[in-house]
Amino acid sequence: MAKRVLVTGGAGFIGSHLCERLLKEKSEVLCVDNFFTGSRANVLGLMDNPNFELLRHDVTFPLYVEVDEIYNLACPASPIYYQRDPVQTTKTSILGAINMLGLAKRLRVPILQTSTSEVYGDPDVHPQTEDYRGRVSITGPRACYDEGKRCAETLFFDYQRQHQLPIRVARIFNTYGPNMHPQDGRVVSNFIIQALTNQPITLYGDGSQTRSFCYVEDMVEGLVRLMACETASMPINLGNPVELTVEELAMRIVALCNSRSAVTYRPLPQDDPTQRCPDIGQARERLRWSPKVNLDDGLMRTIAYFETRLSGASPLLSLSMRAAS
């Protein structure tokens, strides 16, 4: 009998890829999204699958369904969107966790929380290991997301201790690939759109801050393996340990797009971390997982996706192009 799997935030960037992967594994998928940042377009290709169901719902309200597993991805992850309504962002992280944990408790099913590398803040330990407690501002503009995710992790482990609930917690580092929102403000999507349209590449600060980038196909593989791991009793970092500067990323994208874009520099946003790179030793040991897609291959697939979007002259991309000009 096929598993019935609930994916909250399933019409988002990572969620849509996860839904597709689960369907390929012959699971029945209930995709839940309120479409604040998710898009029906991301799951349009799944709608004809009889094992796929799409439900518009906000996880800050309880949900009463019958499922065998829960992946809780619901929360805006882009600073542009989570800072637009910071109170709602905090509510989504905390109330969403409470509601999904309550559902998992009632059904006695495993539940996976997608946490974030943002729980480490602007780290003074590098690369970041799961036992590092972070250096996070609780009053800054990113706190609604950072602290919301930290509190959600606390709730998950309290439910594990108090109710013996089978939980999994993934700390996701920078992820990229098709279905990224063209206006999400993340460096990969920003740089690709600017490069494809020969607009100036916008670098914040001097471009020396470092990041590591994991292709979405690899990230989904990590999430699926983590859900299947019954011994994952601690948060697990999922990301690519290959680190590069933001400036290096910009130059690589310009070259891959054969672009004429020049680089412009703007002030670094408040609380923007200077370093971000995962230690994935736990993922390698417990999940037998590490990223397979190299950066250039992943970027080329992502560039091809945005080229298709540009050729379709979608309203979202048109707005993004005007904003960049």
Tab-separated table of C-alpha atoms in Angstrom:
chain	number	residue	atom	x	y	z
A	1	MET	CA	0.000	0.000	0.000
A	2	ALA	CA	1.376	3.419	-0.964
A	3	LYS	CA	2.473	5.811	1.765
A	4	ARG	CA	0.456	9.014	2.036
A	5	VAL	CA	2.864	11.887	2.610
A	6	LEU	CA	2.043	15.463	3.631
A	7	VAL	CA	4.397	18.179	2.353
A	8	THR	CA	3.692	21.639	3.775
A	9	GLY	CA	5.135	24.411	1.645
A	10	GLY	CA	4.926	21.871	-1.169
A	11	ALA	CA	4.414	24.428	-3.923
A	12	GLY	CA	7.598	26.248	-2.985
A	13	PHE	CA	11.052	25.874	-4.475
A	14	ILE	CA	12.357	22.841	-2.565
A	15	GLY	CA	8.881	21.556	-1.723
A	16	SER	CA	7.858	21.166	-5.354
A	17	HIS	CA	10.956	19.095	-6.104
A	18	LEU	CA	10.298	16.981	-3.018
A	19	CYS	CA	6.700	16.335	-4.130
A	20	GLU	CA	7.955	15.215	-7.541
A	21	ARG	CA	10.525	12.887	-5.974
A	22	LEU	CA	7.953	11.310	-3.639
A	23	LEU	CA	5.561	10.719	-6.528
A	24	LYS	CA	8.336	8.952	-8.433
A	25	GLU	CA	8.657	6.668	-5.414
A	26	LYS	CA	4.930	5.848	-5.792
A	27	SER	CA	3.863	7.710	-2.647
A	28	GLU	CA	0.566	9.543	-2.461
A	29	VAL	CA	1.387	13.222	-1.892
A	30	LEU	CA	-0.762	15.846	-0.204
A	31	CYS	CA	0.830	19.195	-1.066
A	32	VAL	CA	-0.228	22.021	1.257
A	33	ASP	CA	0.632	25.660	0.578
A	34	ASN	CA	-0.880	29.100	1.174
A	35	PHE	CA	0.915	30.472	-1.929
A	36	PHE	CA	2.562	33.379	-0.129
A	37	THR	CA	5.846	32.461	-1.800
A	38	GLY	CA	4.917	29.119	-3.379
A	39	SER	CA	3.368	28.928	-6.822
A	40	ARG	CA	0.903	26.633	-8.558
A	41	ALA	CA	3.208	26.831	-11.573
A	42	ASN	CA	5.814	24.852	-9.623
A	43	VAL	CA	3.480	21.857	-9.304
A	44	LEU	CA	1.512	22.268	-12.527
A	45	GLY	CA	3.270	19.282	-14.055
A	46	LEU	CA	2.144	17.113	-11.129
A	47	MET	CA	-1.547	17.953	-11.241
A	48	ASP	CA	-2.498	15.130	-13.614
A	49	ASN	CA	-0.893	12.521	-11.381
A	50	PRO	CA	-3.718	10.684	-9.554
A	51	ASN	CA	-1.465	10.339	-6.498
A	52	PHE	CA	-1.051	14.110	-6.137
A	53	GLU	CA	-3.420	16.409	-4.263
A	54	LEU	CA	-3.015	20.171	-3.803
A	55	LEU	CA	-4.627	21.936	-0.846
A	56	ARG	CA	-4.535	25.664	-0.143
A	57	HIS	CA	-4.021	26.036	3.591
A	58	ASP	CA	-2.045	28.175	6.058
A	59	VAL	CA	-0.169	26.072	8.612
A	60	THR	CA	-0.746	28.655	11.324
A	61	PHE	CA	-4.192	27.002	11.505
A	62	PRO	CA	-4.665	23.323	12.447
A	63	LEU	CA	-4.976	20.750	9.688
A	64	TYR	CA	-6.935	17.516	10.058
A	65	VAL	CA	-5.835	14.905	7.555
A	66	GLU	CA	-4.694	11.260	7.595
A	67	VAL	CA	-1.092	10.688	6.458
A	68	ASP	CA	1.861	8.384	7.115
A	69	GLU	CA	4.690	10.968	7.060
A	70	ILE	CA	4.966	14.749	7.349
A	71	TYR	CA	7.582	17.032	5.799
A	72	ASN	CA	7.191	20.532	7.260
A	73	LEU	CA	8.713	23.002	4.776
A	74	ALA	CA	6.194	25.824	5.205
A	75	CYS	CA	7.908	29.170	5.824
A	76	PRO	CA	9.209	31.949	3.563
A	77	ALA	CA	12.983	31.470	3.319
A	78	SER	CA	13.994	34.570	1.365
A	79	PRO	CA	14.897	37.714	3.354
A	80	ILE	CA	12.783	39.811	0.977
A	81	TYR	CA	9.682	37.800	1.836
A	82	TYR	CA	10.217	36.929	5.479
A	83	GLN	CA	11.048	40.560	6.308
A	84	ARG	CA	7.952	41.794	4.479
A	85	ASP	CA	5.758	40.475	7.311
A	86	PRO	CA	8.106	39.479	10.140
A	87	VAL	CA	5.335	38.788	12.653
A	88	GLN	CA	3.642	36.368	10.266
A	89	THR	CA	7.019	34.747	9.551
A	90	THR	CA	7.509	34.031	13.255
A	91	LYS	CA	3.952	32.727	13.502
A	92	THR	CA	4.494	30.438	10.526
A	93	SER	CA	7.616	28.920	12.066
A	94	ILE	CA	6.224	28.483	15.573
A	95	LEU	CA	2.481	27.955	15.129
A	96	GLY	CA	3.153	25.897	12.010
A	97	ALA	CA	5.490	23.661	14.011
A	98	ILE	CA	2.939	23.334	16.838
A	99	ASN	CA	0.135	22.426	14.446
A	100	MET	CA	2.157	19.922	12.436
A	101	LEU	CA	3.633	18.358	15.575
A	102	GLY	CA	0.132	18.063	16.984
A	103	LEU	CA	-0.978	16.277	13.824
A	104	ALA	CA	2.039	13.953	13.943
A	105	LYS	CA	1.365	13.226	17.615
A	106	ARG	CA	-2.275	12.334	16.930
A	107	LEU	CA	-1.322	10.077	14.027
A	108	ARG	CA	1.905	8.735	15.617
A	109	VAL	CA	3.833	9.310	12.377
A	110	PRO	CA	7.362	10.630	11.713
A	111	ILE	CA	7.717	14.325	10.988
A	112	LEU	CA	10.653	16.170	9.400
A	113	GLN	CA	11.316	19.839	10.047
A	114	THR	CA	13.290	21.850	7.511
A	115	SER	CA	15.317	24.147	9.692
A	116	THR	CA	18.063	26.375	8.332
A	117	SER	CA	21.708	27.325	8.505
A	118	GLU	CA	20.394	30.697	9.707
A	119	VAL	CA	20.162	29.194	13.201
A	120	TYR	CA	23.953	29.669	13.291
A	121	GLY	CA	23.642	33.418	12.592
A	122	ASP	CA	26.923	35.145	11.762
A	123	PRO	CA	29.110	32.276	12.970
A	124	ASP	CA	32.440	32.443	14.748
A	125	VAL	CA	32.913	28.689	14.190
A	126	HIS	CA	33.758	27.603	10.666
A	127	PRO	CA	32.620	25.383	9.071
A	128	GLN	CA	29.469	25.038	11.153
A	129	THR	CA	28.874	21.781	13.007
A	130	GLU	CA	25.519	20.741	14.460
A	131	ASP	CA	26.701	21.196	18.050
A	132	TYR	CA	27.549	24.876	17.439
A	133	ARG	CA	24.918	27.009	19.203
A	134	GLY	CA	25.111	30.004	16.937
A	135	ARG	CA	25.670	33.739	17.097
A	136	VAL	CA	22.270	35.209	16.297
A	137	SER	CA	20.777	38.658	16.836
A	138	ILE	CA	17.375	38.389	18.504
A	139	THR	CA	16.387	41.970	17.656
A	140	GLY	CA	17.640	42.431	14.076
A	141	PRO	CA	15.649	42.280	10.827
A	142	ARG	CA	16.540	38.618	10.237
A	143	ALA	CA	15.509	37.502	13.732
A	144	CYS	CA	11.922	36.676	12.733
A	145	TYR	CA	13.264	33.856	10.564
A	146	ASP	CA	16.369	32.896	12.554
A	147	GLU	CA	14.697	32.800	15.952
A	148	GLY	CA	11.467	31.357	14.566
A	149	LYS	CA	13.400	28.392	13.197
A	150	ARG	CA	15.394	28.018	16.409
A	151	CYS	CA	12.172	27.938	18.445
A	152	ALA	CA	10.677	25.407	16.014
A	153	GLU	CA	13.675	23.134	16.599
A	154	THR	CA	13.132	23.450	20.347
A	155	LEU	CA	9.500	22.419	19.929
A	156	PHE	CA	10.476	19.406	17.854
A	157	PHE	CA	12.935	18.105	20.415
A	158	ASP	CA	10.529	18.798	23.278
A	159	TYR	CA	7.862	16.756	21.478
A	160	GLN	CA	10.424	13.996	21.030
A	161	ARG	CA	11.295	13.978	24.730
A	162	GLN	CA	7.790	14.514	26.105
A	163	HIS	CA	5.740	12.471	23.634
A	164	GLN	CA	8.327	10.077	22.149
A	165	LEU	CA	7.479	11.477	18.725
A	166	PRO	CA	9.713	10.315	15.833
A	167	ILE	CA	11.220	13.571	14.557
A	168	ARG	CA	13.870	14.587	12.037
A	169	VAL	CA	15.461	18.063	11.786
A	170	ALA	CA	17.365	19.169	8.669
A	171	ARG	CA	19.434	22.344	8.776
A	172	ILE	CA	19.380	23.415	5.147
A	173	PHE	CA	22.212	25.519	3.727
A	174	ASN	CA	22.014	27.601	0.529
A	175	THR	CA	20.131	25.647	-2.131
A	176	TYR	CA	19.504	26.560	-5.762
A	177	GLY	CA	17.952	25.171	-8.927
A	178	PRO	CA	14.839	25.290	-11.122
A	179	ASN	CA	11.621	26.631	-9.529
A	180	MET	CA	13.459	29.322	-7.591
A	181	HIS	CA	11.303	32.428	-7.337
A	182	PRO	CA	12.723	35.060	-9.714
A	183	GLN	CA	12.252	37.816	-7.132
A	184	ASP	CA	13.332	36.012	-3.983
A	185	GLY	CA	16.434	38.180	-3.572
A	186	ARG	CA	18.847	35.246	-3.310
A	187	VAL	CA	22.207	35.586	-4.953
A	188	VAL	CA	21.882	32.736	-7.465
A	189	SER	CA	18.540	33.829	-8.910
A	190	ASN	CA	19.496	37.523	-8.747
A	191	PHE	CA	22.820	36.994	-10.520
A	192	ILE	CA	21.370	34.725	-13.215
A	193	ILE	CA	18.537	37.082	-14.138
A	194	GLN	CA	20.864	40.083	-14.119
A	195	ALA	CA	23.426	38.231	-16.239
A	196	LEU	CA	20.888	36.931	-18.754
A	197	THR	CA	19.490	40.426	-19.248
A	198	ASN	CA	22.947	42.108	-19.219
A	199	GLN	CA	21.948	44.192	-16.217
A	200	PRO	CA	24.546	45.173	-13.574
A	201	ILE	CA	25.366	42.368	-11.143
A	202	THR	CA	24.539	43.611	-7.637
A	203	LEU	CA	27.069	42.647	-4.965
A	204	TYR	CA	26.463	43.588	-1.346
A	205	GLY	CA	29.525	44.529	0.663
A	206	ASP	CA	32.817	43.850	-1.083
A	207	GLY	CA	31.746	40.391	-2.263
A	208	SER	CA	34.221	38.599	-0.004
A	209	GLN	CA	31.547	36.953	2.159
A	210	THR	CA	31.461	33.209	1.528
A	211	ARG	CA	28.644	30.781	0.828
A	212	SER	CA	28.278	27.193	-0.309
A	213	PHE	CA	25.595	26.141	-2.766
A	214	CYS	CA	23.760	22.819	-2.958
A	215	TYR	CA	21.745	21.823	-6.022
A	216	VAL	CA	18.103	21.122	-5.212
A	217	GLU	CA	18.209	17.538	-6.509
A	218	ASP	CA	20.926	16.741	-3.968
A	219	MET	CA	19.012	18.525	-1.203
A	220	VAL	CA	15.863	16.494	-1.838
A	221	GLU	CA	17.911	13.301	-1.751
A	222	GLY	CA	19.214	14.348	1.658
A	223	LEU	CA	15.714	15.069	2.979
A	224	VAL	CA	14.375	11.709	1.808
A	225	ARG	CA	17.316	9.875	3.368
A	226	LEU	CA	16.892	11.786	6.615
A	227	MET	CA	13.204	10.879	6.819
A	228	ALA	CA	14.138	7.216	6.372
A	229	CYS	CA	16.806	7.393	9.109
A	230	GLU	CA	15.281	6.232	12.397
A	231	THR	CA	18.456	6.981	14.374
A	232	ALA	CA	18.722	10.695	13.503
A	233	SER	CA	18.309	12.004	17.063
A	234	MET	CA	19.983	15.371	16.423
A	235	PRO	CA	19.780	18.106	13.769
A	236	ILE	CA	21.598	17.222	10.553
A	237	ASN	CA	23.326	19.761	8.287
A	238	LEU	CA	22.410	19.391	4.619
A	239	GLY	CA	24.407	21.489	2.181
A	240	ASN	CA	27.446	21.596	-0.030
A	241	PRO	CA	30.768	21.940	1.840
A	242	VAL	CA	32.506	23.519	-1.192
A	243	GLU	CA	32.868	27.194	-0.286
A	244	LEU	CA	33.356	30.233	-2.521
A	245	THR	CA	32.972	33.985	-2.247
A	246	VAL	CA	29.872	35.730	-3.512
A	247	GLU	CA	32.068	37.651	-5.955
A	248	GLU	CA	33.442	34.380	-7.351
A	249	LEU	CA	29.870	33.129	-7.811
A	250	ALA	CA	28.943	36.305	-9.694
A	251	MET	CA	31.908	35.992	-12.041
A	252	ARG	CA	31.133	32.327	-12.685
A	253	ILE	CA	27.510	33.073	-13.570
A	254	VAL	CA	28.532	35.957	-15.859
A	255	ALA	CA	30.882	33.600	-17.700
A	256	LEU	CA	28.345	30.762	-17.969
A	257	CYS	CA	25.716	33.175	-19.307
A	258	ASN	CA	28.213	34.759	-21.719
A	259	SER	CA	26.957	38.045	-20.283
A	260	ARG	CA	28.099	41.635	-20.682
A	261	SER	CA	27.039	42.501	-17.118
A	262	ALA	CA	29.319	44.660	-15.004
A	263	VAL	CA	29.480	44.452	-11.205
A	264	THR	CA	28.064	47.121	-8.900
A	265	TYR	CA	28.531	47.251	-5.134
A	266	ARG	CA	26.000	48.170	-2.469
A	267	PRO	CA	26.167	48.284	1.351
A	268	LEU	CA	25.996	44.952	3.164
A	269	PRO	CA	22.576	44.378	4.811
A	270	GLN	CA	22.373	44.302	8.613
A	271	ASP	CA	23.296	40.961	10.213
A	272	ASP	CA	24.288	39.413	6.889
A	273	PRO	CA	26.673	36.546	7.768
A	274	THR	CA	30.253	36.832	6.523
A	275	GLN	CA	30.782	33.054	6.340
A	276	ARG	CA	28.433	30.175	5.751
A	277	CYS	CA	29.597	26.618	5.099
A	278	PRO	CA	28.341	23.306	6.516
A	279	ASP	CA	30.241	20.514	8.142
A	280	ILE	CA	28.359	17.506	6.716
A	281	GLY	CA	30.175	14.796	8.635
A	282	GLN	CA	26.947	13.700	10.338
A	283	ALA	CA	25.086	13.488	7.013
A	284	ARG	CA	27.899	11.423	5.500
A	285	GLU	CA	28.002	9.066	8.478
A	286	ARG	CA	24.319	8.677	9.301
A	287	LEU	CA	22.673	9.156	5.893
A	288	ARG	CA	25.490	8.093	3.570
A	289	TRP	CA	24.758	11.394	1.821
A	290	SER	CA	26.874	14.045	0.164
A	291	PRO	CA	26.152	16.343	-2.804
A	292	LYS	CA	26.797	14.892	-6.281
A	293	VAL	CA	26.008	17.785	-8.652
A	294	ASN	CA	28.961	20.144	-9.134
A	295	LEU	CA	28.358	23.876	-9.156
A	296	ASP	CA	28.820	24.537	-12.873
A	297	ASP	CA	26.453	21.716	-13.865
A	298	GLY	CA	23.840	22.885	-11.388
A	299	LEU	CA	24.185	26.500	-12.489
A	300	MET	CA	23.778	25.540	-16.147
A	301	ARG	CA	20.531	23.694	-15.361
A	302	THR	CA	19.300	26.686	-13.366
A	303	ILE	CA	20.299	29.126	-16.104
A	304	ALA	CA	18.379	27.015	-18.635
A	305	TYR	CA	15.302	27.194	-16.394
A	306	PHE	CA	15.448	30.985	-16.153
A	307	GLU	CA	16.108	31.294	-19.885
A	308	THR	CA	12.860	29.429	-20.454
A	309	ARG	CA	11.066	31.711	-18.004
A	310	LEU	CA	12.499	34.782	-19.710
A	311	SER	CA	11.470	33.568	-23.146
A	312	GLY	CA	7.928	33.180	-21.829
A	313	ALA	CA	7.990	36.812	-20.653
A	314	SER	CA	6.320	35.938	-17.344
A	315	PRO	CA	5.017	38.926	-15.322
A	316	LEU	CA	7.247	37.999	-12.375
A	317	LEU	CA	10.372	38.058	-14.488
A	318	SER	CA	9.320	41.267	-16.215
A	319	LEU	CA	8.997	42.913	-12.801
A	320	SER	CA	12.369	41.528	-11.784
A	321	MET	CA	14.027	42.851	-14.928
A	322	ARG	CA	12.580	46.316	-14.352
A	323	ALA	CA	13.745	46.250	-10.727
A	324	ALA	CA	17.286	45.406	-11.846
A	325	SER	CA	17.463	48.161	-14.419
